[in-house]
Coordinates of C-alpha atoms in Angstrom, one line a residue:
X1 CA -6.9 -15.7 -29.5
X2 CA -8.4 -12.3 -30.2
X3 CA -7.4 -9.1 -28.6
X4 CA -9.2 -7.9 -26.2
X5 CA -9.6 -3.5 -25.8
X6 CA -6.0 -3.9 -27.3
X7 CA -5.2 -6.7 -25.1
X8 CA -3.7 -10.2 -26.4
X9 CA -2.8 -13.4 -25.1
X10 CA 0.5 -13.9 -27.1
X11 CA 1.9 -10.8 -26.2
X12 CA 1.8 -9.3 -29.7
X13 CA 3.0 -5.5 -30.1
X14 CA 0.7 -3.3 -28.3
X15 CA -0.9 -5.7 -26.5
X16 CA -0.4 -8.0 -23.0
X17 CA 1.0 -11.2 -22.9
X18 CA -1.0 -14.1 -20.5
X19 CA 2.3 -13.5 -17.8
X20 CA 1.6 -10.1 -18.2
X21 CA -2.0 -10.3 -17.2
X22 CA -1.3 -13.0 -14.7
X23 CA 1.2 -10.5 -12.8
X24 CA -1.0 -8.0 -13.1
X25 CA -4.1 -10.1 -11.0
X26 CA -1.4 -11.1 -8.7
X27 CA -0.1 -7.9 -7.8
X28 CA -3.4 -6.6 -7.3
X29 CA -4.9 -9.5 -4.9
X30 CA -1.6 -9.2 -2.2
X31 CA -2.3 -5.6 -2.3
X32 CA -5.9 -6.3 -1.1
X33 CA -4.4 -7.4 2.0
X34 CA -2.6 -3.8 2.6
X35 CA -5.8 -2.0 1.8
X36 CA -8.4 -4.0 4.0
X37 CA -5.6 -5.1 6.9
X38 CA -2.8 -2.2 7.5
X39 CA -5.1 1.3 6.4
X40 CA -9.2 0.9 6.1
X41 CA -10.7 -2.2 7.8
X42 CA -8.2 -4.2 10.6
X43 CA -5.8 -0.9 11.4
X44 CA -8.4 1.2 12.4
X45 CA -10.5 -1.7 14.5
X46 CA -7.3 -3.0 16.3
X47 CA -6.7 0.8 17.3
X48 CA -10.3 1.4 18.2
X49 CA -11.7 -1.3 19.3
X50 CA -8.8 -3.8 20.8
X51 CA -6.5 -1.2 21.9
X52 CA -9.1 1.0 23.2
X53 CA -8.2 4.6 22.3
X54 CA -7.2 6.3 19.3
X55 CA -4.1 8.3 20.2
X56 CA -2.4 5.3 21.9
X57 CA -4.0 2.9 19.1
X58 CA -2.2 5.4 16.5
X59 CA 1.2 5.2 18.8
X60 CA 1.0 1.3 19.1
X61 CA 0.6 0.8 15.2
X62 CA 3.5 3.0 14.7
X63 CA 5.5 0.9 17.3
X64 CA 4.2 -2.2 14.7
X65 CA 5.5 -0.6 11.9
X66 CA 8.7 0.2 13.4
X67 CA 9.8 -3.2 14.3
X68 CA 8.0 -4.3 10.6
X69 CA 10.5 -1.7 8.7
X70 CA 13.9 -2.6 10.9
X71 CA 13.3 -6.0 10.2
X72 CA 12.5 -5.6 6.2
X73 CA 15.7 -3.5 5.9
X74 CA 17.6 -5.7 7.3
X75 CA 16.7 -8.5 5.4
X76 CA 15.0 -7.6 1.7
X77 CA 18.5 -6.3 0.2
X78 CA 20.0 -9.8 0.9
X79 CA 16.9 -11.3 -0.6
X80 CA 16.9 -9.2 -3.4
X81 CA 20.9 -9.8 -4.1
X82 CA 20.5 -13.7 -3.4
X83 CA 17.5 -15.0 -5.3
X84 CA 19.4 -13.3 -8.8
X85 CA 21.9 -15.4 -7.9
X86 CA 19.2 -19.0 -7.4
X87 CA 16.6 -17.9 -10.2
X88 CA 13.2 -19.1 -9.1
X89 CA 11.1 -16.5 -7.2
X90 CA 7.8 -18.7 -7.0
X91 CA 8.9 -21.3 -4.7
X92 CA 9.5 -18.4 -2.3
X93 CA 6.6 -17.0 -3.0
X94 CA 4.8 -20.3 -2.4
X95 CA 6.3 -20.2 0.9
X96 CA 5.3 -16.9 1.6
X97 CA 2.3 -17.6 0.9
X98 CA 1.9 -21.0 3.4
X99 CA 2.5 -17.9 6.2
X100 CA 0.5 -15.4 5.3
X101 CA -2.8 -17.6 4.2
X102 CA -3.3 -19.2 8.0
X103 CA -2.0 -15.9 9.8
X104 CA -4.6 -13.5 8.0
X105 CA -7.6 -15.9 8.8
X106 CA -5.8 -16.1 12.5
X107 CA -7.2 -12.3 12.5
X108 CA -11.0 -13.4 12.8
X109 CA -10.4 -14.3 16.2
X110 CA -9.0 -10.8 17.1
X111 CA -12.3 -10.3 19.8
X112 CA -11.7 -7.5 22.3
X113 CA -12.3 -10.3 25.5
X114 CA -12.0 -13.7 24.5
X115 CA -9.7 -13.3 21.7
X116 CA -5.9 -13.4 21.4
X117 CA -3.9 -10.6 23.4
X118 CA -3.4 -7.1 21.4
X119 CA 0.3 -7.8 22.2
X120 CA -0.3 -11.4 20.1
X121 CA -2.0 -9.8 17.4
X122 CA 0.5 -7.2 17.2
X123 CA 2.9 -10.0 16.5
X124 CA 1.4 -11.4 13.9
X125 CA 0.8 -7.8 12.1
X126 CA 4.8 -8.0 11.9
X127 CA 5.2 -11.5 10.6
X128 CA 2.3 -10.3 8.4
X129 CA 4.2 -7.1 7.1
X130 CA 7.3 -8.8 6.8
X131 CA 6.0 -11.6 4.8
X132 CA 4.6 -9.2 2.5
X133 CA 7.6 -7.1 1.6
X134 CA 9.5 -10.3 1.2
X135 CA 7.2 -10.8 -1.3
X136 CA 7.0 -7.4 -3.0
X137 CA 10.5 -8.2 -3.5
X138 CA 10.2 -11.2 -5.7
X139 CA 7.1 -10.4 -7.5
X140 CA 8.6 -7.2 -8.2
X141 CA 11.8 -8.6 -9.6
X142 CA 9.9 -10.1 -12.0
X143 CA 8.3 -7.4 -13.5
X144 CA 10.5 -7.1 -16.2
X145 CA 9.9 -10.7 -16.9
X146 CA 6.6 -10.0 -17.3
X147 CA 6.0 -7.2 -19.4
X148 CA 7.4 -7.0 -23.2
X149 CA 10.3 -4.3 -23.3
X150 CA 8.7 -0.6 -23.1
X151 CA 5.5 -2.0 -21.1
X152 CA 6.6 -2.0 -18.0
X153 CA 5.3 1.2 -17.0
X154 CA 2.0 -0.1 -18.2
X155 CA 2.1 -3.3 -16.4
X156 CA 3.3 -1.4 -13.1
X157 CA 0.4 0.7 -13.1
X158 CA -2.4 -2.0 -14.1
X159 CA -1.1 -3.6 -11.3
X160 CA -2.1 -0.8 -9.1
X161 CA -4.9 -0.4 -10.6
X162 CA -6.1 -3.5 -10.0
X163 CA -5.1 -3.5 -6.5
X164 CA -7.6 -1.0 -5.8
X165 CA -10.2 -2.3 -8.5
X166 CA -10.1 -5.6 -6.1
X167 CA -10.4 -4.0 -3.0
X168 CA -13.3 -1.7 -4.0
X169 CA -15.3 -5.1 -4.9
X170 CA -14.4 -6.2 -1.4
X171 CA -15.2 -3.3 0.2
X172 CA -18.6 -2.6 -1.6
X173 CA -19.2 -6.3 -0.8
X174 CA -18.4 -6.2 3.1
X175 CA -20.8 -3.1 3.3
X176 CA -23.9 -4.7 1.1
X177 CA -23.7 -8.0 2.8
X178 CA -22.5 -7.0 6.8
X179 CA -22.6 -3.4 7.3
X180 CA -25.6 -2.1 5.8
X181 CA -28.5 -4.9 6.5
X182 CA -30.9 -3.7 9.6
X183 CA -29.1 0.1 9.7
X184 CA -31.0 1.2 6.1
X185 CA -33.7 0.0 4.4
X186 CA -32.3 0.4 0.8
X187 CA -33.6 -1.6 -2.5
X188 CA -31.3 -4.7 -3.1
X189 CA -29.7 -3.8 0.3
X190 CA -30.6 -7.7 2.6
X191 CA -32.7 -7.0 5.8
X192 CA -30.1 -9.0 7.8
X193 CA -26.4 -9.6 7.5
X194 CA -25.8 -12.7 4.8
X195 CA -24.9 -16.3 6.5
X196 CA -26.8 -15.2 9.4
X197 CA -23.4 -14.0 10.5
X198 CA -23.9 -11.0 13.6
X199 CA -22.4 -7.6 13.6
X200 CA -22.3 -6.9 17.2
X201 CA -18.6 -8.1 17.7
X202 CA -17.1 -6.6 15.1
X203 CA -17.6 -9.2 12.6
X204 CA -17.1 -7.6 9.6
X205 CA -13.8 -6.0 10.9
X206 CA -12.5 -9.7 11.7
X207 CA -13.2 -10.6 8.1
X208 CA -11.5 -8.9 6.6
X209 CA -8.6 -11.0 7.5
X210 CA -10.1 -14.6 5.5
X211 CA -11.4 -12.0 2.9
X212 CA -7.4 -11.1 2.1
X213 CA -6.4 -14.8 2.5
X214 CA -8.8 -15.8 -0.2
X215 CA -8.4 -12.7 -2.3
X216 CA -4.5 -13.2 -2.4
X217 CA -4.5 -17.6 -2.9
X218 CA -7.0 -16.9 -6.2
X219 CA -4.7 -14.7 -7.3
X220 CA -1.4 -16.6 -6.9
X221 CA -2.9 -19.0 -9.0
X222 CA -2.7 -17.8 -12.2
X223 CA 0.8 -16.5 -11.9
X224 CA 2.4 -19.4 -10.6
X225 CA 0.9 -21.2 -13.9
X226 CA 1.7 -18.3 -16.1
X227 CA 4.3 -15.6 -15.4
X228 CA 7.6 -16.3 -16.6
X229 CA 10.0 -17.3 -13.5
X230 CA 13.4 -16.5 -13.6
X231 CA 15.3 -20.1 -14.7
X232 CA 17.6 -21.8 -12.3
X233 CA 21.3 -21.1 -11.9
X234 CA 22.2 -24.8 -10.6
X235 CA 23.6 -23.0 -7.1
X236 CA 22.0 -24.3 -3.8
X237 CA 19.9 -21.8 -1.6
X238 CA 23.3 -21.6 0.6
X239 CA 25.8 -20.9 -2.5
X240 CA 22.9 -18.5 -3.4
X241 CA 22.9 -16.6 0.0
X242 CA 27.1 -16.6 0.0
X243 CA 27.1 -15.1 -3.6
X244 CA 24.0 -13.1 -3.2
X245 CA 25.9 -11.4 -0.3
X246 CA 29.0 -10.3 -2.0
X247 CA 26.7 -9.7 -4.8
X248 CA 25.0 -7.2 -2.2
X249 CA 28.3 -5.5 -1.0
X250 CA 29.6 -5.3 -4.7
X251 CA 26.3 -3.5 -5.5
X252 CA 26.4 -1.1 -2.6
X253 CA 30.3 -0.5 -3.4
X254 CA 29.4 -0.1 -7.0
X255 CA 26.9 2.7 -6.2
X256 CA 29.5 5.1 -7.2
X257 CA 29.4 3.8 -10.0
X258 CA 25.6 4.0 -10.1
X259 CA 25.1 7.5 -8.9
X260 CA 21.3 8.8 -10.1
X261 CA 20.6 5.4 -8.4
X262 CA 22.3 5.7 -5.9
X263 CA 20.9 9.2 -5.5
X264 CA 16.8 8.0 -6.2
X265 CA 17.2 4.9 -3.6
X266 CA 18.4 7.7 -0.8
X267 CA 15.9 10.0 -1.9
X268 CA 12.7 7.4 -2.3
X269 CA 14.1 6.9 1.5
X270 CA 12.7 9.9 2.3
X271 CA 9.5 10.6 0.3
X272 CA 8.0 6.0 0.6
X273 CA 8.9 6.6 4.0
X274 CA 6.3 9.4 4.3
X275 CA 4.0 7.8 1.7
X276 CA 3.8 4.7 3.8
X277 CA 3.3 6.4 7.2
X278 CA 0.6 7.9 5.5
X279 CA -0.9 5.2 4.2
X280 CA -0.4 2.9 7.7
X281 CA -1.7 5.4 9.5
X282 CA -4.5 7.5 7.1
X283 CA -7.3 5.3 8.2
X284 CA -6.7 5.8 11.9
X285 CA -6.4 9.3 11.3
X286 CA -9.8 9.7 9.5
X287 CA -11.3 7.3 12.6
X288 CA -10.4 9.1 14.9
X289 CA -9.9 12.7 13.7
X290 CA -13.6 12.2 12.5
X291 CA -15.0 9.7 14.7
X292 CA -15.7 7.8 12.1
X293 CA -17.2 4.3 13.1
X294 CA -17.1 0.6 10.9
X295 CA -20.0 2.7 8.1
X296 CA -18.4 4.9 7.1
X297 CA -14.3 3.8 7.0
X298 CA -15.8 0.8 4.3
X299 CA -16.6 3.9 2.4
X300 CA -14.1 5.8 2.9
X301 CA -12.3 2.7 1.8
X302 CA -14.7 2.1 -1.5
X303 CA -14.0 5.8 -2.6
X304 CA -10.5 6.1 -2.0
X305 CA -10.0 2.6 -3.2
X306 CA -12.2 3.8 -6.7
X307 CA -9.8 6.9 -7.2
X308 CA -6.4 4.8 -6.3
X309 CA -7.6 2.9 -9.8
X310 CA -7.2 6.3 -11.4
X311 CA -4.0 7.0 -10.0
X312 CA -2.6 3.6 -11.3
X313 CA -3.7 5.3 -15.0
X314 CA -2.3 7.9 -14.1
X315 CA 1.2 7.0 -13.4
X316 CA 1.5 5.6 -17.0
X317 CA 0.3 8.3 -18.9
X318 CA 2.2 11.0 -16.6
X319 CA 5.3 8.4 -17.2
X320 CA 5.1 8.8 -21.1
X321 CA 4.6 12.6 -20.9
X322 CA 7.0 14.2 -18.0
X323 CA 9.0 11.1 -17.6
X324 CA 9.3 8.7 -14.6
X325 CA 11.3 11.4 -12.6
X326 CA 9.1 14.5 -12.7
X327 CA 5.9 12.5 -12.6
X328 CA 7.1 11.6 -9.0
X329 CA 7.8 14.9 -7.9
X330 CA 4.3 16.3 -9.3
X331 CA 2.5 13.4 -7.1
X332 CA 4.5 14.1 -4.4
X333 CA 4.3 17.6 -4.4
X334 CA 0.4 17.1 -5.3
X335 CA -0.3 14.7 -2.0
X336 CA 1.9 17.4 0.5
X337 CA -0.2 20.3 -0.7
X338 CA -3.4 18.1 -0.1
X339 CA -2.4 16.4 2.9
X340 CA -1.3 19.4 4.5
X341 CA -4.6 20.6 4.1
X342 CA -6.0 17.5 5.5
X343 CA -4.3 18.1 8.8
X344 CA -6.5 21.2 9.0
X345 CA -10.3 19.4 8.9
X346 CA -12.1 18.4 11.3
X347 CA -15.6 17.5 12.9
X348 CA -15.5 20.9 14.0
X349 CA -13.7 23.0 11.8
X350 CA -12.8 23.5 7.8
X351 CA -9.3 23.8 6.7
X352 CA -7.7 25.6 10.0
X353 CA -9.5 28.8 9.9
X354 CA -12.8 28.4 9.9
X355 CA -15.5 27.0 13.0
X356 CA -18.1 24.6 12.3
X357 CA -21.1 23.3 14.6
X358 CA -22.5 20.5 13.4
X359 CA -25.6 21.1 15.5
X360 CA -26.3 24.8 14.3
X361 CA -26.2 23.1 10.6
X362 CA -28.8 21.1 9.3
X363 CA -27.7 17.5 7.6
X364 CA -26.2 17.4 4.0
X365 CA -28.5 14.8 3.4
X366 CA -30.9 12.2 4.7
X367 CA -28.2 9.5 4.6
X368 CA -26.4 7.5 7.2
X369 CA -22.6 8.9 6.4
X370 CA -20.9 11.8 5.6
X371 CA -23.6 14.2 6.8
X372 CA -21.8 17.1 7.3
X373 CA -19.4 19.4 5.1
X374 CA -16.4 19.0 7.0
X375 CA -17.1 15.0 6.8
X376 CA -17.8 15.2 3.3
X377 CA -14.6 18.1 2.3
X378 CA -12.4 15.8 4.2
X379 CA -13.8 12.9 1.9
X380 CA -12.4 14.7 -1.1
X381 CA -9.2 15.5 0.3
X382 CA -8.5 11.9 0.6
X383 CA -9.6 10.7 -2.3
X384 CA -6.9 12.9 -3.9
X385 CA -4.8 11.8 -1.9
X386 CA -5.3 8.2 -3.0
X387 CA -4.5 9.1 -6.8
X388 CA -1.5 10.6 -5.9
X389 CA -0.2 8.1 -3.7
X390 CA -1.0 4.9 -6.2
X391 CA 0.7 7.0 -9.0
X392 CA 3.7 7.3 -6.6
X393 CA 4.1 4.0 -6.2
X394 CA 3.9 3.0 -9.9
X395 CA 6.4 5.7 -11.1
X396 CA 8.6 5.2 -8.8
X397 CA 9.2 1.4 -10.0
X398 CA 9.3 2.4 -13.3
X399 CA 11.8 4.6 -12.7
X400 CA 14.1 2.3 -10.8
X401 CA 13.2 -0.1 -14.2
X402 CA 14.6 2.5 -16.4
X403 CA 18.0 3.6 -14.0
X404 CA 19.3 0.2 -12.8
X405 CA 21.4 -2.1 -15.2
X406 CA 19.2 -5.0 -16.4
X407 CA 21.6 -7.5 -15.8
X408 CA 21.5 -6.8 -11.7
X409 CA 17.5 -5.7 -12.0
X410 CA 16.6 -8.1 -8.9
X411 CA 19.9 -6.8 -6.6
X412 CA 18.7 -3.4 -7.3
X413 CA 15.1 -4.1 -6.4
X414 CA 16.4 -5.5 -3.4
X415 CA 18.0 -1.9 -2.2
X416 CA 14.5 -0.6 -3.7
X417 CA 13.1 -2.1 -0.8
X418 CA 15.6 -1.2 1.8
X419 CA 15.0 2.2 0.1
X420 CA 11.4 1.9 1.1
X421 CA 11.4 0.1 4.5
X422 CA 15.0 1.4 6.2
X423 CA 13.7 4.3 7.2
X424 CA 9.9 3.5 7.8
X425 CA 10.7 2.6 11.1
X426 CA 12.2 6.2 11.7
X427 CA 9.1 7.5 9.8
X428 CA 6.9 5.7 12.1
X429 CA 9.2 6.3 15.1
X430 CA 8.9 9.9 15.0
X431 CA 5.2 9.4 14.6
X432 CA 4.7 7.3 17.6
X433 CA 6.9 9.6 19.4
X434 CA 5.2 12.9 18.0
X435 CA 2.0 11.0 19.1
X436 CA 2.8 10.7 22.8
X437 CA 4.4 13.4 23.0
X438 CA 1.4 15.7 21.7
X439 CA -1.5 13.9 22.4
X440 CA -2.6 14.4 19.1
X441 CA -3.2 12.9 16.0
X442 CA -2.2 15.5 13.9
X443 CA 1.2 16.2 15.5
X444 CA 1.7 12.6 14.9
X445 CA 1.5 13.6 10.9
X446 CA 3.3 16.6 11.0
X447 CA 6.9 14.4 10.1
X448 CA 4.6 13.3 7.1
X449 CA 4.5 16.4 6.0
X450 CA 8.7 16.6 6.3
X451 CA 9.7 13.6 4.9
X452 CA 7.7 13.7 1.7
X453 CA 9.3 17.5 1.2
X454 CA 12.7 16.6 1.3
X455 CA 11.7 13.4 -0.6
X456 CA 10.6 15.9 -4.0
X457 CA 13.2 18.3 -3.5
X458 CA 15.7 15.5 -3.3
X459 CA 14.8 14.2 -6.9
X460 CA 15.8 17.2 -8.7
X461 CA 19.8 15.5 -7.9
X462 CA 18.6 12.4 -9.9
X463 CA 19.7 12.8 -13.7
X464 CA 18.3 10.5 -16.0
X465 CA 14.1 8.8 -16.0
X466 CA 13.6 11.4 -18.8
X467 CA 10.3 11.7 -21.4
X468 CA 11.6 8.9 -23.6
X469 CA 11.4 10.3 -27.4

C-alpha cells in the first residue's frame, strides 16, 4: 500500500502503521463524548435548563465531578496495575463500551418535565465519567503498542487532534441540521430542522447523547480489529487482581526509586486537576457568564473544538523542540495567563477595567451570535485556551512515556490516572464550595487559577523529559 502525506499502512520508518491509525480514530471518537457531554452541549443544558440556574447548575456539576474523581482514584490504579498483569485491554474495553453505548442514548430523554429526575441523570453522568476513565486507562496503556518506538508523541497528539477534528464535524453538523433552520435564512442552511425533528424541547441538546454513542461504537471498530492488544499472561481476572495489587503497592513503594515520576504524577495532581475543572466547567461558565443560549455554545464548541486540532500539533512539535517537560510548563503557564484574563470579560465589561453597554454600541455585525466585542474578545480568549489545554494533555502522556520503565508502562499509567482524577474531586470541591459560597461563577474559578500555578512551578523538580538529541 502506498503512503499516504507520509503515512503507511505497514508502519514503515516515518510513517503510521494501520494500529497506529486505528488508535488514533479510537481515541478521537471517546473523546467526542467529553467534548459534546461534560463541556459544550449536555453540561451546560443540564445546568441551564434541568437544574434551572446557572450558579447552582455550576455547583451541582461540581458535586458530579466530585463523586466522578473519588471514585476513579480509587479504582484506576488497581486497574492499571491488574490488567499488566492479564494482558488483554479490549475485552474491557468491549465492556466498557456495552455501558456507556445504552447510558449516553439514555440522555435523549433528559426533558425538564417528563423526563428522568436531575438527581437520575446526575447518576448516570458518574457511571458515565467513570466508565470513561476506566477506559482512558486501557486505551492509553496501549499507546506504546501502537506507535513504532519514537512515535509516540506523534500518535498522542493525532489522537487529540482528531478528537477535536471529530467533534467539530459534529458540532458544525448539530448546528446546520437543528439549530440554524427557521432562525437564519442562509444558502445551503434547510428551512426546517432535518427528520422533521423539533427544537422547542431542547432537542438538539438531548442528541448529543446518541450522537457520542454512535461516534464512539464506529470508532471502536477499527481498533478492536487492528491495534495490537497486549497477549495474555494465562492468570485468571482474580490471579490478575491479587498480583496486580501487590504489583500496585510494589510500584507505589518503588516510587523512591522512581523519583522525577514520582515527582510529575504529584505535580500533574495539581496542574489536570485545574485543566479538568476547567474543561468540566468552561462551558457553563461561558453560558452563564455570557448568557449564551443553545446558538452560540455549538459555536463556541466548533471554534474551540477547530483550535484544540492545533493544539494536538502542537504538542508534538513543542515535544521535539523544548522537550516533553518544558512544553507542559509553557502550555500551562500559556492557559493561566489567558484564563486569568478570561475571568475578567463579561457582557458588560472588557478584561476587569473597562465598562461596556451593549445598548450604547451598535452590533459587530448583522449576524445571530457574537454581536458584541466583549462576546467576540471572550471568543478568542477561549479558543486559546483550547490549544493550550489539548497540547497539555498530549505532552503530558508523552512525558510519562518517556519517564516510566517500559516494562511496568500500564502500572504507571494506572497512577497517571490517579494523578489526574485523585484530586479532581478536591478541584471540583473547592469549586462547588467557592460557588455557594460566592454566588458567583468566577469565584468558583478562582482555585483554577491556583492549582494550575503550583502545577508549572511544581515541574521545574522533575529531572529528565529533556529535547531528545
Amino acid at each position: 500500500m502506498s503512503d499516504v502525506a507520509g503515512v503507511s499502512a505497514g508502519g514503515k520508518p516515518g510513517g503510521l502503521s494501520k494500529g497506529a491509525l486505528s488508535w488514533i480514530f479510537h481515541q478521537g471518537s471517546r473523546d467526542a463524548y467529553v467534548v459534546l457531554i461534560t463541556i459544550y452541549i449536555f453540561a451546560p443544558y443540564f445546568s441551564r435548563v434541568l437544574v434551572g440556574d446557572p450558579v447552582k447548575g455550576q455547583a451541582t456539576v461540581a458535586d458530579i465531578a466530585t463523586a466522578t474523581g473519588l471514585l476513579t482514584a480509587v479504582t484506576a490504579p488497581l486497574l492499571g496495575a491488574s490488567i499488566e498483569r492479564f494482558g488483554p485491554r479490549k475485552p474491557f474495553l468491549i465492556g466498557i463500551l456495552a455501558i456507556m453505548l445504552p447510558l449516553l442514548v439514555l440522555l435523549w430523554f433528559a426533558q425538564p418535565n417528563d423526563g428522568p429526575s436531575v438527581a437520575l441523570i446526575g447518576f448516570v453522568l458518574i457511571v458515565l465519567g467513570l466508565s470513561y476513565n476506566w477506559g482512558d486507562v486501557l486505551n492509553n496503556s496501549l499507546l506504546s503498542r501502537a506507535a513504532e518506538p519514537g512515535q509516540e508523541p506523534l500518535v498522542s497528539g493525532l489522537g487529540y487532534a482528531m478528537a477535536n477534528g471529530l467533534s467539530v464535524s459534529l458540532l458544525i453538523f448539530m448546528m446546520w441540521a437543528f439549530v440554524l433552520p427557521g432562525a437564519v435564512d442562509w444558502p445551503g442552511v434547510p428551512a426546517a430542522p432535518l427528520f422533521g425533528l423539533p427544537t422547542d424541547n431542547n432537542e438538539p441538546a438531548r442528541l448529543s447523547g446518541p450522537m457520542a454513542a454512535g461516534v464512539m461504537l464506529l470508532g471502536a471498530i477499527p481498533f478492536l480489529l487492528w491495534t495490537r492488544d497486549a497477549p495474555r499472561t494465562g492468570l485468571s481476572m482474580a490471579a490478575s487482581l491479587r498480583h496486580g495489587a501487590r504489583l500496585l503497592v510494589d510500584t507505589l513503594s518503588n516510587l523512591k526509586g522512581h523519583k522525577d515520576v514520582a515527582t510529575f504524577l504529584a505535580t500533574r495532581m495539581l496542574y489536570c486537576d485545574g485543566m479538568t475543572a476547567l474543561l468540566v466547567f468552561s462551558g457553563l461558565f461561558a453560558a452563564g457568564l455570557m448568557g449564551w443560549g443553545a446558538l452560540e455554545m455549538l459555536a463556541y464548541g466548533i471554534c474551540l473544538s477547530i483550535f484544540g486540532v492545533l493544539g494536538g500539533f502542537l504538542a508534538p512539535w513543542l515535544d521535539r523542540t523544548l522537550g516533553p517537560r518544558r512544553a507542559v510548563q509553557l502550555e500551562i503557564f500559556g492557559c493561566l495567563i489567558v484564563l486569568i484574563a478570561a475571568l475578567g470579560m463579561g457582557r458588560d465589561r472588557i478584561l476587569y477595567f473597562w465598562s461596556f453597554d451593549p445598548a450604547a454600541h451598535a452590533p459587530l455585525w448583522n449576524g445571530p451570535l457574537f454581536r458584541t466585542l466583549p462576546e467576540v474578545l471572550y471568543l478568542g480568549l477561549g479558543l486559546l485556551i483550547a490549544v493550550f489545554v489539548t497540547a497539555q494533555y498530549a505532552s503530558s502522556r508523552t512525558l510519562l512515556v518517556r519517564l516510566a520503565p517500559p516494562d511496568r508502562i500500564a502500572a504507571f499509567f494506572g497512577l497517571f490516572a490517579l494523578s489526574g482524577t485523585a484530586t479532581v474531586w478536591l478541584g471540583s470541591l473547592l469549586v462547588a464550595l467557592a460557588t455557594r459560597v460566592f454566588q458567583s461563577q468566577v469565584a468558583g474559578f478562582v482555585p483554577i487559577v491556583g492549582l494550575l500555578l503550583l502545577g508549572a512551578l511544581g515541574l521545574f523538580l522533575v529531572k529528565g523529559g529533556e529535547r531528545e538529541a
